[in-house]
PDB file of C-alpha atoms and ligand atoms in Angstrom:
ATOM      1  CA  MET A 677     107.501 -69.600-123.765  1.00  0.00           C
ATOM      2  CA  LEU A 678     107.751 -66.126-125.182  1.00  0.00           C
ATOM      3  CA  ASN A 679     107.918 -63.838-122.166  1.00  0.00           C
ATOM      4  CA  ILE A 680     108.513 -60.213-123.113  1.00  0.00           C
ATOM      5  CA  ILE A 681     108.803 -57.069-121.033  1.00  0.00           C
ATOM      6  CA  LEU A 682     107.440 -54.040-122.857  1.00  0.00           C
ATOM      7  CA  PHE A 683     109.277 -51.202-121.180  1.00  0.00           C
ATOM      8  CA  GLY A 684     109.211 -47.429-121.400  1.00  0.00           C
ATOM      9  CA  PRO A 685     108.161 -44.200-119.703  1.00  0.00           C
ATOM     10  CA  PRO A 686     104.520 -43.148-119.189  1.00  0.00           C
ATOM     11  CA  GLY A 687     103.028 -42.200-122.552  1.00  0.00           C
ATOM     12  CA  ALA A 688     105.535 -44.239-124.577  1.00  0.00           C
ATOM     13  CA  GLY A 689     102.753 -46.348-126.128  1.00  0.00           C
ATOM     14  CA  LYS A 690     103.204 -49.581-124.166  1.00  0.00           C
ATOM     15  CA  GLY A 691      99.492 -50.315-123.823  1.00  0.00           C
ATOM     16  CA  THR A 692      98.745 -49.608-127.487  1.00  0.00           C
ATOM     17  CA  GLN A 693     101.630 -51.697-128.782  1.00  0.00           C
ATOM     18  CA  ALA A 694     101.063 -54.532-126.293  1.00  0.00           C
ATOM     19  CA  GLU A 695      97.685 -55.158-127.933  1.00  0.00           C
ATOM     20  CA  PHE A 696      99.342 -55.715-131.330  1.00  0.00           C
ATOM     21  CA  LEU A 697     102.017 -57.979-129.870  1.00  0.00           C
ATOM     22  CA  GLN A 698      99.409 -59.960-127.969  1.00  0.00           C
ATOM     23  CA  LYS A 699      97.434 -60.668-131.141  1.00  0.00           C
ATOM     24  CA  LYS A 700     100.360 -61.430-133.402  1.00  0.00           C
ATOM     25  CA  TYR A 701     102.189 -63.789-131.040  1.00  0.00           C
ATOM     26  CA  ASP A 702      99.170 -65.138-129.131  1.00  0.00           C
ATOM     27  CA  LEU A 703     100.384 -63.931-125.762  1.00  0.00           C
ATOM     28  CA  VAL A 704      98.684 -62.903-122.537  1.00  0.00           C
ATOM     29  CA  HIS A 705      98.962 -59.155-121.930  1.00  0.00           C
ATOM     30  CA  LEU A 706      99.453 -58.281-118.264  1.00  0.00           C
ATOM     31  CA  SER A 707      99.386 -54.573-117.456  1.00  0.00           C
ATOM     32  CA  THR A 708      99.765 -53.913-113.737  1.00  0.00           C
ATOM     33  CA  GLY A 709      98.346 -50.401-114.244  1.00  0.00           C
ATOM     34  CA  ASP A 710      95.207 -51.827-115.923  1.00  0.00           C
ATOM     35  CA  ILE A 711      94.800 -54.400-113.140  1.00  0.00           C
ATOM     36  CA  PHE A 712      95.117 -51.721-110.468  1.00  0.00           C
ATOM     37  CA  ARG A 713      92.572 -49.529-112.301  1.00  0.00           C
ATOM     38  CA  TYR A 714      90.165 -52.485-112.548  1.00  0.00           C
ATOM     39  CA  ASN A 715      90.506 -53.001-108.793  1.00  0.00           C
ATOM     40  CA  ILE A 716      89.927 -49.297-108.124  1.00  0.00           C
ATOM     41  CA  LYS A 717      86.797 -49.343-110.273  1.00  0.00           C
ATOM     42  CA  ASN A 718      85.491 -52.329-108.337  1.00  0.00           C
ATOM     43  CA  ASP A 719      86.437 -50.886-104.947  1.00  0.00           C
ATOM     44  CA  THR A 720      88.447 -53.921-103.903  1.00  0.00           C
ATOM     45  CA  PRO A 721      90.806 -53.747-100.887  1.00  0.00           C
ATOM     46  CA  LEU A 722      93.761 -53.806-103.328  1.00  0.00           C
ATOM     47  CA  GLY A 723      92.227 -50.975-105.365  1.00  0.00           C
ATOM     48  CA  ILE A 724      91.692 -48.851-102.266  1.00  0.00           C
ATOM     49  CA  LYS A 725      95.346 -49.300-101.245  1.00  0.00           C
ATOM     50  CA  ALA A 726      96.715 -48.666-104.754  1.00  0.00           C
ATOM     51  CA  LYS A 727      94.614 -45.576-105.498  1.00  0.00           C
ATOM     52  CA  ALA A 728      96.383 -43.281-103.042  1.00  0.00           C
ATOM     53  CA  PHE A 729      99.748 -43.976-104.696  1.00  0.00           C
ATOM     54  CA  MET A 730      98.492 -43.879-108.266  1.00  0.00           C
ATOM     55  CA  ASP A 731      96.642 -40.583-107.913  1.00  0.00           C
ATOM     56  CA  GLN A 732      99.919 -38.933-106.886  1.00  0.00           C
ATOM     57  CA  GLY A 733     101.962 -40.603-109.613  1.00  0.00           C
ATOM     58  CA  LYS A 734     103.897 -42.686-107.082  1.00  0.00           C
ATOM     59  CA  LEU A 735     104.659 -46.368-107.377  1.00  0.00           C
ATOM     60  CA  VAL A 736     102.447 -48.838-105.561  1.00  0.00           C
ATOM     61  CA  PRO A 737     104.674 -50.658-103.017  1.00  0.00           C
ATOM     62  CA  ASP A 738     106.655 -53.603-104.370  1.00  0.00           C
ATOM     63  CA  GLU A 739     105.157 -56.133-101.990  1.00  0.00           C
ATOM     64  CA  LEU A 740     101.605 -55.504-103.218  1.00  0.00           C
ATOM     65  CA  THR A 741     102.617 -55.257-106.879  1.00  0.00           C
ATOM     66  CA  ILE A 742     104.740 -58.402-106.935  1.00  0.00           C
ATOM     67  CA  ALA A 743     102.030 -60.465-105.207  1.00  0.00           C
ATOM     68  CA  LEU A 744      99.476 -59.165-107.715  1.00  0.00           C
ATOM     69  CA  LEU A 745     101.661 -59.968-110.717  1.00  0.00           C
ATOM     70  CA  GLU A 746     102.373 -63.504-109.526  1.00  0.00           C
ATOM     71  CA  SER A 747      98.711 -64.237-108.908  1.00  0.00           C
ATOM     72  CA  GLU A 748      97.819 -62.926-112.387  1.00  0.00           C
ATOM     73  CA  VAL A 749     100.431 -65.126-114.072  1.00  0.00           C
ATOM     74  CA  LYS A 750      99.088 -68.149-112.213  1.00  0.00           C
ATOM     75  CA  LYS A 751      95.615 -67.484-113.654  1.00  0.00           C
ATOM     76  CA  HIS A 752      96.907 -68.391-117.142  1.00  0.00           C
ATOM     77  CA  PRO A 753      98.437 -71.874-116.930  1.00  0.00           C
ATOM     78  CA  ALA A 754      98.003 -72.506-120.665  1.00  0.00           C
ATOM     79  CA  ALA A 755      99.615 -69.242-121.811  1.00  0.00           C
ATOM     80  CA  LYS A 756     102.124 -69.412-124.656  1.00  0.00           C
ATOM     81  CA  GLY A 757     103.860 -66.437-123.109  1.00  0.00           C
ATOM     82  CA  PHE A 758     103.259 -63.092-121.479  1.00  0.00           C
ATOM     83  CA  ILE A 759     103.742 -59.440-122.327  1.00  0.00           C
ATOM     84  CA  PHE A 760     104.577 -57.664-119.123  1.00  0.00           C
ATOM     85  CA  ASP A 761     103.462 -54.047-119.545  1.00  0.00           C
ATOM     86  CA  GLY A 762     104.368 -51.634-116.752  1.00  0.00           C
ATOM     87  CA  PHE A 763     106.160 -54.328-114.758  1.00  0.00           C
ATOM     88  CA  PRO A 764     108.891 -54.562-113.503  1.00  0.00           C
ATOM     89  CA  ARG A 765     109.288 -50.920-112.467  1.00  0.00           C
ATOM     90  CA  THR A 766     111.903 -51.356-109.720  1.00  0.00           C
ATOM     91  CA  ALA A 767     115.027 -53.464-109.280  1.00  0.00           C
ATOM     92  CA  ALA A 768     113.239 -55.483-106.581  1.00  0.00           C
ATOM     93  CA  GLN A 769     110.389 -56.246-108.999  1.00  0.00           C
ATOM     94  CA  ALA A 770     112.845 -57.381-111.682  1.00  0.00           C
ATOM     95  CA  GLU A 771     114.570 -59.728-109.267  1.00  0.00           C
ATOM     96  CA  ALA A 772     111.258 -61.070-107.994  1.00  0.00           C
ATOM     97  CA  LEU A 773     110.046 -61.644-111.575  1.00  0.00           C
ATOM     98  CA  ASP A 774     113.190 -63.547-112.536  1.00  0.00           C
ATOM     99  CA  ALA A 775     112.984 -65.731-109.425  1.00  0.00           C
ATOM    100  CA  PHE A 776     109.267 -66.368-109.896  1.00  0.00           C
ATOM    101  CA  LEU A 777     109.641 -67.337-113.555  1.00  0.00           C
ATOM    102  CA  GLN A 778     112.661 -69.504-112.758  1.00  0.00           C
ATOM    103  CA  SER A 779     110.631 -71.367-110.128  1.00  0.00           C
ATOM    104  CA  ARG A 780     108.222 -72.218-112.952  1.00  0.00           C
ATOM    105  CA  GLY A 781     110.973 -73.257-115.368  1.00  0.00           C
ATOM    106  CA  GLN A 782     110.567 -70.064-117.416  1.00  0.00           C
ATOM    107  CA  SER A 783     112.451 -66.870-118.078  1.00  0.00           C
ATOM    108  CA  ILE A 784     112.256 -63.442-119.701  1.00  0.00           C
ATOM    109  CA  LYS A 785     113.284 -63.671-123.340  1.00  0.00           C
ATOM    110  CA  ALA A 786     113.621 -59.943-123.990  1.00  0.00           C
ATOM    111  CA  MET A 787     113.025 -56.473-122.681  1.00  0.00           C
ATOM    112  CA  LEU A 788     111.849 -54.209-125.519  1.00  0.00           C
ATOM    113  CA  ALA A 789     112.105 -50.568-124.476  1.00  0.00           C
ATOM    114  CA  LEU A 790     110.151 -47.857-126.282  1.00  0.00           C
ATOM    115  CA  GLU A 791     112.269 -44.706-126.381  1.00  0.00           C
ATOM    116  CA  VAL A 792     110.452 -41.366-126.610  1.00  0.00           C
ATOM    117  CA  PRO A 793     111.761 -37.863-125.723  1.00  0.00           C
ATOM    118  CA  GLU A 794     110.269 -36.201-122.666  1.00  0.00           C
ATOM    119  CA  ASP A 795     108.556 -33.337-124.543  1.00  0.00           C
ATOM    120  CA  GLU A 796     106.729 -35.800-126.745  1.00  0.00           C
ATOM    121  CA  LEU A 797     105.679 -37.884-123.708  1.00  0.00           C
ATOM    122  CA  LYS A 798     104.142 -34.844-122.051  1.00  0.00           C
ATOM    123  CA  ALA A 799     102.301 -33.872-125.241  1.00  0.00           C
ATOM    124  CA  ARG A 800     100.943 -37.408-125.647  1.00  0.00           C
ATOM    125  CA  LEU A 801      99.778 -37.632-122.019  1.00  0.00           C
ATOM    126  CA  LYS A 802      98.066 -34.259-122.282  1.00  0.00           C
ATOM    127  CA  GLU A 803      96.214 -35.504-125.346  1.00  0.00           C
ATOM    128  CA  ARG A 804      95.404 -38.858-123.708  1.00  0.00           C
ATOM    129  CA  ALA A 805      93.922 -37.039-120.680  1.00  0.00           C
ATOM    130  CA  LYS A 806      91.061 -35.853-122.915  1.00  0.00           C
ATOM    131  CA  THR A 807      89.776 -39.396-123.331  1.00  0.00           C
ATOM    132  CA  SER A 808      91.454 -41.695-120.792  1.00  0.00           C
ATOM    133  CA  GLY A 809      89.481 -40.554-117.760  1.00  0.00           C
ATOM    134  CA  ARG A 810      92.684 -41.171-115.804  1.00  0.00           C
ATOM    135  CA  VAL A 811      93.199 -38.922-112.796  1.00  0.00           C
ATOM    136  CA  ASP A 812      96.961 -39.298-113.207  1.00  0.00           C
ATOM    137  CA  ASP A 813      96.862 -37.993-116.812  1.00  0.00           C
ATOM    138  CA  ALA A 814      94.907 -34.850-115.950  1.00  0.00           C
ATOM    139  CA  ASP A 815      97.384 -32.991-113.711  1.00  0.00           C
ATOM    140  CA  PRO A 816     100.725 -31.748-115.117  1.00  0.00           C
ATOM    141  CA  ALA A 817     102.348 -32.044-111.666  1.00  0.00           C
ATOM    142  CA  VAL A 818     101.343 -35.717-111.444  1.00  0.00           C
ATOM    143  CA  ILE A 819     102.620 -36.335-114.984  1.00  0.00           C
ATOM    144  CA  GLN A 820     105.958 -34.764-114.046  1.00  0.00           C
ATOM    145  CA  ASN A 821     106.068 -36.927-110.928  1.00  0.00           C
ATOM    146  CA  ARG A 822     105.468 -40.082-112.979  1.00  0.00           C
ATOM    147  CA  ILE A 823     108.238 -39.137-115.396  1.00  0.00           C
ATOM    148  CA  ASP A 824     110.618 -38.398-112.484  1.00  0.00           C
ATOM    149  CA  VAL A 825     109.741 -41.718-110.821  1.00  0.00           C
ATOM    150  CA  TYR A 826     110.431 -43.432-114.135  1.00  0.00           C
ATOM    151  CA  ARG A 827     113.862 -41.769-114.486  1.00  0.00           C
ATOM    152  CA  ASN A 828     114.888 -42.419-110.867  1.00  0.00           C
ATOM    153  CA  GLU A 829     113.396 -45.796-110.007  1.00  0.00           C
ATOM    154  CA  THR A 830     112.367 -47.543-113.201  1.00  0.00           C
ATOM    155  CA  GLU A 831     114.944 -46.669-115.847  1.00  0.00           C
ATOM    156  CA  PRO A 832     117.753 -48.365-113.847  1.00  0.00           C
ATOM    157  CA  VAL A 833     115.899 -51.678-114.375  1.00  0.00           C
ATOM    158  CA  LYS A 834     117.253 -51.575-117.953  1.00  0.00           C
ATOM    159  CA  SER A 835     120.735 -52.458-116.724  1.00  0.00           C
ATOM    160  CA  HIS A 836     119.408 -55.650-115.126  1.00  0.00           C
ATOM    161  CA  TYR A 837     118.431 -56.946-118.571  1.00  0.00           C
ATOM    162  CA  GLN A 838     121.339 -55.316-120.420  1.00  0.00           C
ATOM    163  CA  ALA A 839     123.663 -57.367-118.210  1.00  0.00           C
ATOM    164  CA  LYS A 840     121.856 -60.495-119.421  1.00  0.00           C
ATOM    165  CA  ASN A 841     121.972 -59.381-123.081  1.00  0.00           C
ATOM    166  CA  LYS A 842     118.191 -59.274-123.192  1.00  0.00           C
ATOM    167  CA  PHE A 843     117.700 -55.559-123.775  1.00  0.00           C
ATOM    168  CA  THR A 844     116.594 -53.963-127.053  1.00  0.00           C
ATOM    169  CA  GLY A 845     115.836 -50.263-127.425  1.00  0.00           C
ATOM    170  CA  ILE A 846     113.097 -49.382-129.924  1.00  0.00           C
ATOM    171  CA  ASP A 847     112.527 -45.932-131.423  1.00  0.00           C
ATOM    172  CA  GLY A 848     109.070 -45.058-130.077  1.00  0.00           C
ATOM    173  CA  VAL A 849     108.557 -41.992-132.278  1.00  0.00           C
ATOM    174  CA  GLY A 850     106.598 -42.353-135.520  1.00  0.00           C
ATOM    175  CA  SER A 851     103.218 -43.668-136.566  1.00  0.00           C
ATOM    176  CA  ILE A 852     101.634 -46.435-134.494  1.00  0.00           C
ATOM    177  CA  SER A 853     102.086 -48.918-137.341  1.00  0.00           C
ATOM    178  CA  GLU A 854     105.746 -47.989-137.871  1.00  0.00           C
ATOM    179  CA  ILE A 855     106.458 -48.627-134.209  1.00  0.00           C
ATOM    180  CA  THR A 856     104.517 -51.911-134.299  1.00  0.00           C
ATOM    181  CA  GLU A 857     106.657 -53.004-137.243  1.00  0.00           C
ATOM    182  CA  ARG A 858     109.853 -52.226-135.302  1.00  0.00           C
ATOM    183  CA  LEU A 859     108.592 -54.271-132.376  1.00  0.00           C
ATOM    184  CA  PHE A 860     107.608 -57.230-134.577  1.00  0.00           C
ATOM    185  CA  ASN A 861     111.079 -57.173-136.143  1.00  0.00           C
ATOM    186  CA  ALA A 862     112.663 -57.170-132.707  1.00  0.00           C
ATOM    187  CA  VAL A 863     110.524 -60.098-131.535  1.00  0.00           C
ATOM    188  CA  ASP A 864     111.279 -62.050-134.713  1.00  0.00           C
ATOM    189  CA  ASN A 865     114.982 -61.580-134.020  1.00  0.00           C
ATOM    190  CA  ILE A 866     114.906 -62.787-130.421  1.00  0.00           C
TER     191      ILE A 866
HETATM  192  P1  AMP B2041     100.494 -47.390-115.955  1.00  0.00           P
HETATM  193  O1  AMP B2041      99.117 -47.754-116.367  1.00  0.00           O
HETATM  194  O2  AMP B2041     101.509 -48.439-116.287  1.00  0.00           O
HETATM  195  O3  AMP B2041     100.902 -46.027-116.411  1.00  0.00           O
HETATM  196  O4  AMP B2041     100.490 -47.325-114.362  1.00  0.00           O
HETATM  197  C1  AMP B2041      99.685 -46.368-113.669  1.00  0.00           C
HETATM  198  C2  AMP B2041     100.093 -46.316-112.207  1.00  0.00           C
HETATM  199  O5  AMP B2041      99.888 -47.604-111.601  1.00  0.00           O
HETATM  200  C3  AMP B2041     101.560 -45.994-111.939  1.00  0.00           C
HETATM  201  O6  AMP B2041     101.813 -44.597-111.952  1.00  0.00           O
HETATM  202  C4  AMP B2041     101.734 -46.600-110.544  1.00  0.00           C
HETATM  203  O7  AMP B2041     101.149 -45.783-109.555  1.00  0.00           O
HETATM  204  C5  AMP B2041     100.901 -47.873-110.646  1.00  0.00           C
HETATM  205  N1  AMP B2041     101.700 -49.013-111.130  1.00  0.00           N
HETATM  206  C6  AMP B2041     101.531 -49.703-112.302  1.00  0.00           C
HETATM  207  N2  AMP B2041     102.445 -50.682-112.431  1.00  0.00           N
HETATM  208  C7  AMP B2041     103.222 -50.597-111.316  1.00  0.00           C
HETATM  209  C8  AMP B2041     104.366 -51.311-110.865  1.00  0.00           C
HETATM  210  N3  AMP B2041     104.894 -52.303-111.595  1.00  0.00           N
HETATM  211  N4  AMP B2041     104.902 -50.967-109.667  1.00  0.00           N
HETATM  212  C9  AMP B2041     104.378 -49.980-108.926  1.00  0.00           C
HETATM  213  N5  AMP B2041     103.322 -49.241-109.295  1.00  0.00           N
HETATM  214  C10 AMP B2041     102.739 -49.541-110.472  1.00  0.00           C
END
């Protein structure tokens, strides 16, 4: 199975690029952010809990997020592999993901990390706010909070996969198609 983590800060282009990877390699794309937003839209108990954290740019607690991710994976028994987009975001999530996949006889093949400078991230999120309808894109203070949370809590997850020789950094600056090409090359070299 081709299980890939698409990693990177908010605004790095994970969602956009995950769509291309999904099509090319016939994978299931799981974005925890998209699943939370779907639950918020449908006013589910999970959505109501997650919204308070998301609106402030904070992480949804691990317990909720890990349970959600596992139940989503189980919905796709015939998958050829998964692209995990926006998960794991904490060390505890990375450990839980490894243990969960191992219990199913699977593993993460690679973490591909889109690298984009902070100024460019902020410019992209400001632009995205015009069309995304996302509360967390609209407020510069919330954007800053998301970037800080990424630096403090999420970026350290890289070392978990670096230690396993599964980490590849990808230059996330350029045209969408240039970045897609870099990702395809990385996947083909796994
Ligand atoms: P994203 O769509 O990946 O930018 O995620 C939007 C928001 O959803 C984040 O700012 C968090 O509040 C929440 N979220 C998404 N994925 C996770 C995760 N793996 N752990 C905790 N919170 C998450």
